[in-house]
PDB file of C-alpha atoms in Angstrom:
ATOM      1  CA  MET A 115      27.676   1.278  39.990  1.00 97.00           C
ATOM      2  CA  PHE A 116      24.437   2.411  39.388  1.00 98.00           C
ATOM      3  CA  VAL A 117      21.328   3.061  41.260  1.00 98.00           C
ATOM      4  CA  LEU A 118      18.212   3.792  39.608  1.00 98.00           C
ATOM      5  CA  THR A 119      15.486   5.843  41.720  1.00 98.00           C
ATOM      6  CA  VAL A 120      12.168   6.223  40.482  1.00 98.00           C
ATOM      7  CA  ASP A 121       9.155   8.020  41.318  1.00 96.00           C
ATOM      8  CA  GLN A 122       5.688   8.053  40.396  1.00 96.00           C
ATOM      9  CA  ARG A 123       4.785  10.766  38.172  1.00 93.00           C
ATOM     10  CA  LYS A 124       1.041  12.191  39.676  1.00 80.00           C
ATOM     11  CA  SER A 125       0.387   9.960  41.692  1.00 70.00           C
ATOM     12  CA  ARG A 126      -2.094  12.246  43.784  1.00 72.00           C
ATOM     13  CA  GLN A 127      -4.271  11.457  40.678  1.00 72.00           C
ATOM     14  CA  ARG A 128      -3.770   7.492  40.428  1.00 75.00           C
ATOM     15  CA  GLN A 129      -3.467   4.479  42.221  1.00 86.00           C
ATOM     16  CA  ASP A 130      -0.342   3.638  43.882  1.00 89.00           C
ATOM     17  CA  LEU A 131       1.839   1.358  40.916  1.00 93.00           C
ATOM     18  CA  VAL A 132       5.290   1.033  43.686  1.00 94.00           C
ATOM     19  CA  GLU A 133       4.564  -2.186  45.164  1.00 93.00           C
ATOM     20  CA  ALA A 134       3.071  -3.891  41.996  1.00 94.00           C
ATOM     21  CA  ALA A 135       6.058  -2.606  39.731  1.00 95.00           C
ATOM     22  CA  MET A 136       8.718  -3.836  42.513  1.00 95.00           C
ATOM     23  CA  GLY A 137       6.730  -7.033  42.296  1.00 95.00           C
ATOM     24  CA  ALA A 138       7.314  -7.855  38.157  1.00 95.00           C
ATOM     25  CA  LEU A 139      11.255  -5.759  38.626  1.00 96.00           C
ATOM     26  CA  ASN A 140      11.831  -8.103  41.554  1.00 96.00           C
ATOM     27  CA  GLY A 141      10.758 -10.919  40.303  1.00 92.00           C
ATOM     28  CA  ASP A 142      12.260 -10.775  36.477  1.00 92.00           C
ATOM     29  CA  ALA A 143      15.577 -13.361  36.833  1.00 90.00           C
ATOM     30  CA  LEU A 144      16.635 -12.134  33.596  1.00 90.00           C
ATOM     31  CA  ARG A 145      17.501  -8.525  34.766  1.00 93.00           C
ATOM     32  CA  PRO A 146      19.636  -9.497  38.085  1.00 96.00           C
ATOM     33  CA  LEU A 147      19.403  -6.886  40.754  1.00 97.00           C
ATOM     34  CA  VAL A 148      22.201  -5.967  43.056  1.00 97.00           C
ATOM     35  CA  LEU A 149      19.822  -5.227  45.233  1.00 97.00           C
ATOM     36  CA  PRO A 150      16.315  -5.467  44.598  1.00 97.00           C
ATOM     37  CA  PHE A 151      13.709  -2.497  44.661  1.00 97.00           C
ATOM     38  CA  ASP A 152      12.567  -1.086  47.763  1.00 96.00           C
ATOM     39  CA  ARG A 153      10.186   1.245  48.499  1.00 95.00           C
ATOM     40  CA  THR A 154      12.420   4.432  49.652  1.00 91.00           C
ATOM     41  CA  ALA A 155       9.394   7.262  50.521  1.00 83.00           C
ATOM     42  CA  GLY A 156       6.011   7.236  49.239  1.00 84.00           C
ATOM     43  CA  ASP A 157       5.498   7.010  45.804  1.00 92.00           C
ATOM     44  CA  GLU A 158       9.285   6.228  45.023  1.00 95.00           C
ATOM     45  CA  MET A 159      11.427   3.343  45.272  1.00 97.00           C
ATOM     46  CA  GLN A 160      15.401   2.425  44.488  1.00 97.00           C
ATOM     47  CA  ALA A 161      17.427  -0.454  43.403  1.00 98.00           C
ATOM     48  CA  VAL A 162      20.904  -0.778  42.721  1.00 98.00           C
ATOM     49  CA  ILE A 163      22.356  -2.645  39.462  1.00 98.00           C
ATOM     50  CA  ALA A 164      26.186  -3.704  37.935  1.00 97.00           C
ATOM     51  CA  GLU A 165      25.043  -4.111  34.329  1.00 97.00           C
ATOM     52  CA  PRO A 166      24.360  -1.292  31.853  1.00 97.00           C
ATOM     53  CA  ALA A 167      22.142  -3.625  30.054  1.00 96.00           C
ATOM     54  CA  VAL A 168      20.039  -3.632  33.037  1.00 97.00           C
ATOM     55  CA  VAL A 169      19.303  -0.362  33.751  1.00 98.00           C
ATOM     56  CA  VAL A 170      18.924   1.013  30.019  1.00 97.00           C
ATOM     57  CA  SER A 171      16.160  -1.649  29.675  1.00 96.00           C
ATOM     58  CA  ILE A 172      14.169  -1.384  33.080  1.00 97.00           C
ATOM     59  CA  ALA A 173      14.662   2.402  32.571  1.00 98.00           C
ATOM     60  CA  MET A 174      13.668   2.732  29.363  1.00 97.00           C
ATOM     61  CA  GLU A 175      10.687   0.783  30.333  1.00 96.00           C
ATOM     62  CA  LEU A 176       9.869   2.501  32.967  1.00 97.00           C
ATOM     63  CA  ALA A 177      10.091   6.059  31.519  1.00 97.00           C
ATOM     64  CA  ALA A 178       8.701   4.672  28.519  1.00 96.00           C
ATOM     65  CA  SER A 179       5.232   4.029  30.083  1.00 95.00           C
ATOM     66  CA  SER A 180       4.844   7.710  30.584  1.00 95.00           C
ATOM     67  CA  SER A 181       3.845   7.138  34.877  1.00 95.00           C
ATOM     68  CA  TRP A 182       7.371   7.787  36.023  1.00 97.00           C
ATOM     69  CA  SER A 183      10.211   9.631  36.508  1.00 97.00           C
ATOM     70  CA  VAL A 184      13.873   7.831  36.493  1.00 98.00           C
ATOM     71  CA  GLY A 185      17.107   9.053  37.672  1.00 98.00           C
ATOM     72  CA  ILE A 186      19.774   6.928  37.384  1.00 98.00           C
ATOM     73  CA  GLY A 187      22.945   7.959  39.480  1.00 98.00           C
ATOM     74  CA  ILE A 188      26.331   6.210  38.703  1.00 98.00           C
ATOM     75  CA  GLY A 189      29.326   5.947  40.907  1.00 97.00           C
ATOM     76  CA  PRO A 190      30.804   4.058  43.746  1.00 97.00           C
ATOM     77  CA  VAL A 191      28.491   2.444  47.030  1.00 97.00           C
ATOM     78  CA  LYS A 192      29.347   2.052  50.613  1.00 96.00           C
ATOM     79  CA  GLU A 193      30.187  -1.731  50.866  1.00 95.00           C
ATOM     80  CA  PRO A 194      29.279  -4.336  52.757  1.00 95.00           C
ATOM     81  CA  LEU A 195      25.936  -3.236  50.891  1.00 94.00           C
ATOM     82  CA  PRO A 196      23.445  -3.550  53.624  1.00 94.00           C
ATOM     83  CA  GLU A 197      20.134  -6.298  53.368  1.00 91.00           C
ATOM     84  CA  ASN A 198      17.350  -3.352  51.995  1.00 91.00           C
ATOM     85  CA  THR A 199      18.282  -0.943  49.353  1.00 94.00           C
ATOM     86  CA  ARG A 200      16.807   2.059  51.168  1.00 91.00           C
ATOM     87  CA  ALA A 201      20.082   1.691  53.889  1.00 94.00           C
ATOM     88  CA  GLY A 202      22.457   1.865  50.891  1.00 95.00           C
ATOM     89  CA  ALA A 203      24.949   4.974  50.359  1.00 96.00           C
ATOM     90  CA  GLY A 204      27.190   6.501  48.433  1.00 97.00           C
ATOM     91  CA  GLU A 205      27.863   8.974  45.697  1.00 98.00           C
ATOM     92  CA  ALA A 206      25.786   6.543  43.475  1.00 98.00           C
ATOM     93  CA  PHE A 207      23.030   7.106  45.641  1.00 97.00           C
ATOM     94  CA  GLU A 208      23.186  10.641  45.707  1.00 97.00           C
ATOM     95  CA  ARG A 209      23.716  10.787  42.033  1.00 98.00           C
ATOM     96  CA  ALA A 210      20.049   9.117  41.322  1.00 98.00           C
ATOM     97  CA  ARG A 211      18.529  11.350  44.168  1.00 97.00           C
ATOM     98  CA  THR A 212      19.797  14.229  42.090  1.00 97.00           C
ATOM     99  CA  ALA A 213      19.037  12.484  38.372  1.00 98.00           C
ATOM    100  CA  VAL A 214      15.405  11.894  39.773  1.00 98.00           C
ATOM    101  CA  THR A 215      14.373  15.226  40.967  1.00 97.00           C
ATOM    102  CA  ALA A 216      15.964  16.399  37.009  1.00 98.00           C
ATOM    103  CA  ALA A 217      13.954  13.851  35.304  1.00 98.00           C
ATOM    104  CA  LYS A 218      10.585  15.268  37.063  1.00 96.00           C
ATOM    105  CA  ALA A 219      11.187  18.177  34.385  1.00 96.00           C
ATOM    106  CA  ALA A 220      13.519  16.633  32.013  1.00 96.00           C
ATOM    107  CA  SER A 221      12.357  15.498  28.142  1.00 91.00           C
ATOM    108  CA  GLY A 222      11.171  11.622  28.724  1.00 95.00           C
ATOM    109  CA  ASN A 223      10.999  11.859  31.883  1.00 98.00           C
ATOM    110  CA  ILE A 224      14.310  10.498  32.736  1.00 98.00           C
ATOM    111  CA  ALA A 225      18.043  12.078  33.733  1.00 98.00           C
ATOM    112  CA  VAL A 226      21.710  10.374  34.374  1.00 98.00           C
ATOM    113  CA  SER A 227      23.752  11.714  37.023  1.00 98.00           C
ATOM    114  CA  GLY A 228      27.328  10.910  36.812  1.00 98.00           C
ATOM    115  CA  GLU A 229      30.769  12.416  37.013  1.00 97.00           C
ATOM    116  CA  SER A 230      31.846  11.296  33.314  1.00 97.00           C
ATOM    117  CA  PRO A 231      30.897  13.129  30.109  1.00 97.00           C
ATOM    118  CA  LEU A 232      29.819   9.958  28.990  1.00 98.00           C
ATOM    119  CA  ALA A 233      26.971  10.222  32.019  1.00 98.00           C
ATOM    120  CA  GLU A 234      25.506  13.183  30.511  1.00 97.00           C
ATOM    121  CA  GLN A 235      25.890  12.103  26.261  1.00 98.00           C
ATOM    122  CA  ALA A 236      23.988   8.781  27.593  1.00 98.00           C
ATOM    123  CA  GLU A 237      21.326  10.342  29.226  1.00 98.00           C
ATOM    124  CA  ALA A 238      20.876  12.506  25.387  1.00 97.00           C
ATOM    125  CA  LEU A 239      20.626   9.317  23.911  1.00 97.00           C
ATOM    126  CA  LEU A 240      17.752   7.686  26.555  1.00 98.00           C
ATOM    127  CA  GLN A 241      15.760  10.837  26.815  1.00 98.00           C
ATOM    128  CA  LEU A 242      15.139  10.380  22.841  1.00 97.00           C
ATOM    129  CA  LEU A 243      15.133   7.063  22.977  1.00 97.00           C
ATOM    130  CA  VAL A 244      12.066   7.725  25.602  1.00 98.00           C
ATOM    131  CA  LEU A 245      10.306  10.163  23.213  1.00 97.00           C
ATOM    132  CA  VAL A 246      10.650   7.462  20.113  1.00 97.00           C
ATOM    133  CA  ALA A 247       9.007   4.802  22.454  1.00 96.00           C
ATOM    134  CA  ARG A 248       5.977   6.727  23.553  1.00 96.00           C
ATOM    135  CA  LYS A 249       5.193   7.620  20.052  1.00 96.00           C
ATOM    136  CA  ARG A 250       5.067   4.093  18.951  1.00 95.00           C
ATOM    137  CA  SER A 251       2.070   2.799  18.279  1.00 95.00           C
ATOM    138  CA  LYS A 252       0.608  -0.029  19.961  1.00 94.00           C
ATOM    139  CA  MET A 253       1.377  -2.787  16.930  1.00 95.00           C
ATOM    140  CA  ALA A 254       4.594  -1.800  15.996  1.00 96.00           C
ATOM    141  CA  GLU A 255       5.548  -2.241  19.845  1.00 94.00           C
ATOM    142  CA  GLU A 256       3.927  -5.670  19.714  1.00 95.00           C
ATOM    143  CA  ALA A 257       6.062  -6.522  16.809  1.00 96.00           C
ATOM    144  CA  GLY A 258       9.337  -5.253  18.037  1.00 95.00           C
ATOM    145  CA  ILE A 259       9.317  -7.293  20.946  1.00 94.00           C
ATOM    146  CA  LEU A 260       8.694 -10.290  19.045  1.00 96.00           C
ATOM    147  CA  SER A 261      11.267  -9.545  17.151  1.00 95.00           C
ATOM    148  CA  ASP A 262      13.581  -9.142  20.567  1.00 93.00           C
ATOM    149  CA  GLN A 263      12.501 -12.719  21.189  1.00 93.00           C
ATOM    150  CA  GLY A 264      14.340 -13.521  17.929  1.00 94.00           C
ATOM    151  CA  LEU A 265      11.660 -14.318  15.752  1.00 96.00           C
ATOM    152  CA  THR A 266      12.049 -13.508  12.310  1.00 96.00           C
ATOM    153  CA  GLN A 267       9.794 -11.017  10.047  1.00 96.00           C
ATOM    154  CA  GLN A 268       7.528 -14.412   8.505  1.00 96.00           C
ATOM    155  CA  GLN A 269       7.345 -16.018  12.226  1.00 96.00           C
ATOM    156  CA  ILE A 270       5.521 -12.563  13.832  1.00 96.00           C
ATOM    157  CA  ALA A 271       3.698 -12.049  10.144  1.00 96.00           C
ATOM    158  CA  ARG A 272       2.559 -15.910  11.098  1.00 96.00           C
ATOM    159  CA  GLN A 273       1.778 -15.639  14.989  1.00 95.00           C
ATOM    160  CA  LEU A 274       0.330 -11.928  14.369  1.00 96.00           C
ATOM    161  CA  GLY A 275      -1.708 -12.511  11.483  1.00 96.00           C
ATOM    162  CA  ILE A 276      -0.206 -10.431   9.198  1.00 96.00           C
ATOM    163  CA  SER A 277       1.575 -10.565   5.668  1.00 96.00           C
ATOM    164  CA  GLN A 278       5.353 -10.199   6.249  1.00 95.00           C
ATOM    165  CA  GLN A 279       5.382  -6.728   4.374  1.00 97.00           C
ATOM    166  CA  ALA A 280       3.177  -5.626   7.215  1.00 96.00           C
ATOM    167  CA  VAL A 281       5.596  -6.648   9.964  1.00 96.00           C
ATOM    168  CA  SER A 282       8.498  -4.958   8.573  1.00 96.00           C
ATOM    169  CA  SER A 283       5.828  -1.676   7.835  1.00 96.00           C
ATOM    170  CA  ARG A 284       5.529  -1.877  11.683  1.00 96.00           C
ATOM    171  CA  LEU A 285       9.273  -2.135  12.768  1.00 97.00           C
ATOM    172  CA  GLN A 286      10.045   0.838  10.514  1.00 97.00           C
ATOM    173  CA  SER A 287       7.427   3.043  11.438  1.00 95.00           C
ATOM    174  CA  GLY A 288       8.246   2.539  15.086  1.00 95.00           C
ATOM    175  CA  LEU A 289      12.097   2.371  14.352  1.00 96.00           C
ATOM    176  CA  TRP A 290      12.928  -0.202  16.166  1.00 95.00           C
ATOM    177  CA  GLN A 291      15.860  -1.431  14.762  1.00 94.00           C
ATOM    178  CA  GLU A 292      17.411   1.873  14.562  1.00 96.00           C
ATOM    179  CA  SER A 293      16.536   1.713  18.548  1.00 96.00           C
ATOM    180  CA  ARG A 294      17.832  -1.165  19.236  1.00 94.00           C
ATOM    181  CA  ARG A 295      21.255   0.058  18.258  1.00 96.00           C
ATOM    182  CA  VAL A 296      21.112   3.296  19.829  1.00 97.00           C
ATOM    183  CA  LEU A 297      20.115   1.019  22.737  1.00 96.00           C
ATOM    184  CA  SER A 298      23.322  -0.368  22.573  1.00 96.00           C
ATOM    185  CA  VAL A 299      25.789   2.832  22.430  1.00 98.00           C
ATOM    186  CA  ALA A 300      23.587   4.474  25.426  1.00 98.00           C
ATOM    187  CA  GLU A 301      24.554   1.046  27.366  1.00 97.00           C
ATOM    188  CA  SER A 302      28.519   1.120  26.143  1.00 98.00           C
ATOM    189  CA  LEU A 303      28.113   5.202  27.128  1.00 98.00           C
ATOM    190  CA  LEU A 304      26.833   4.042  30.925  1.00 98.00           C
ATOM    191  CA  GLU A 305      29.219   1.021  31.142  1.00 97.00           C
ATOM    192  CA  GLY A 306      32.694   3.513  30.469  1.00 97.00           C
ATOM    193  CA  ALA A 307      30.635   6.583  32.573  1.00 97.00           C
ATOM    194  CA  ASP A 308      31.054   3.786  35.602  1.00 96.00           C
ATOM    195  CA  ARG A 309      34.710   2.953  34.519  1.00 90.00           C
TER     196      ARG A 309
END
């Protein structure tokens, strides 16, 4: 099982982002949560997730925004699960706490904690992917999101009002296809670390 513990960065200098983030993440039917995001303390929220692809998707989105430190804890949780996340307990919760603390100083503000050495390997890939995502231009990201939705480069070009060559250039400069392949490796590593 995976526990995500997420802490808002520079929360004393910014408005509280936790409520809006929880609303968006808990309402996303495409990314199912075992236990929804719940505010655990001040500017921190936590959720329990079963699927590695969902963990990676949410963790990348939050860390790439530069607004959050993201800790991924891997391990068992005490069952039966409580009604709300903040009442949860078990190794995955403890590891998520360790990971979010490490994430505050980590490259890309993301860290993973698990018993398996695969957790450390997944962390290295996720840190690299966050740094790539943060350097990506808005135009490259826009083209990449449409590509992820299954649109062809020709369809993306029509939608954005640019040439197909410009779409290709944006995807290449943003390392979009390469990042997607590495994301799938990170998901596999997390899945292996959870076994």
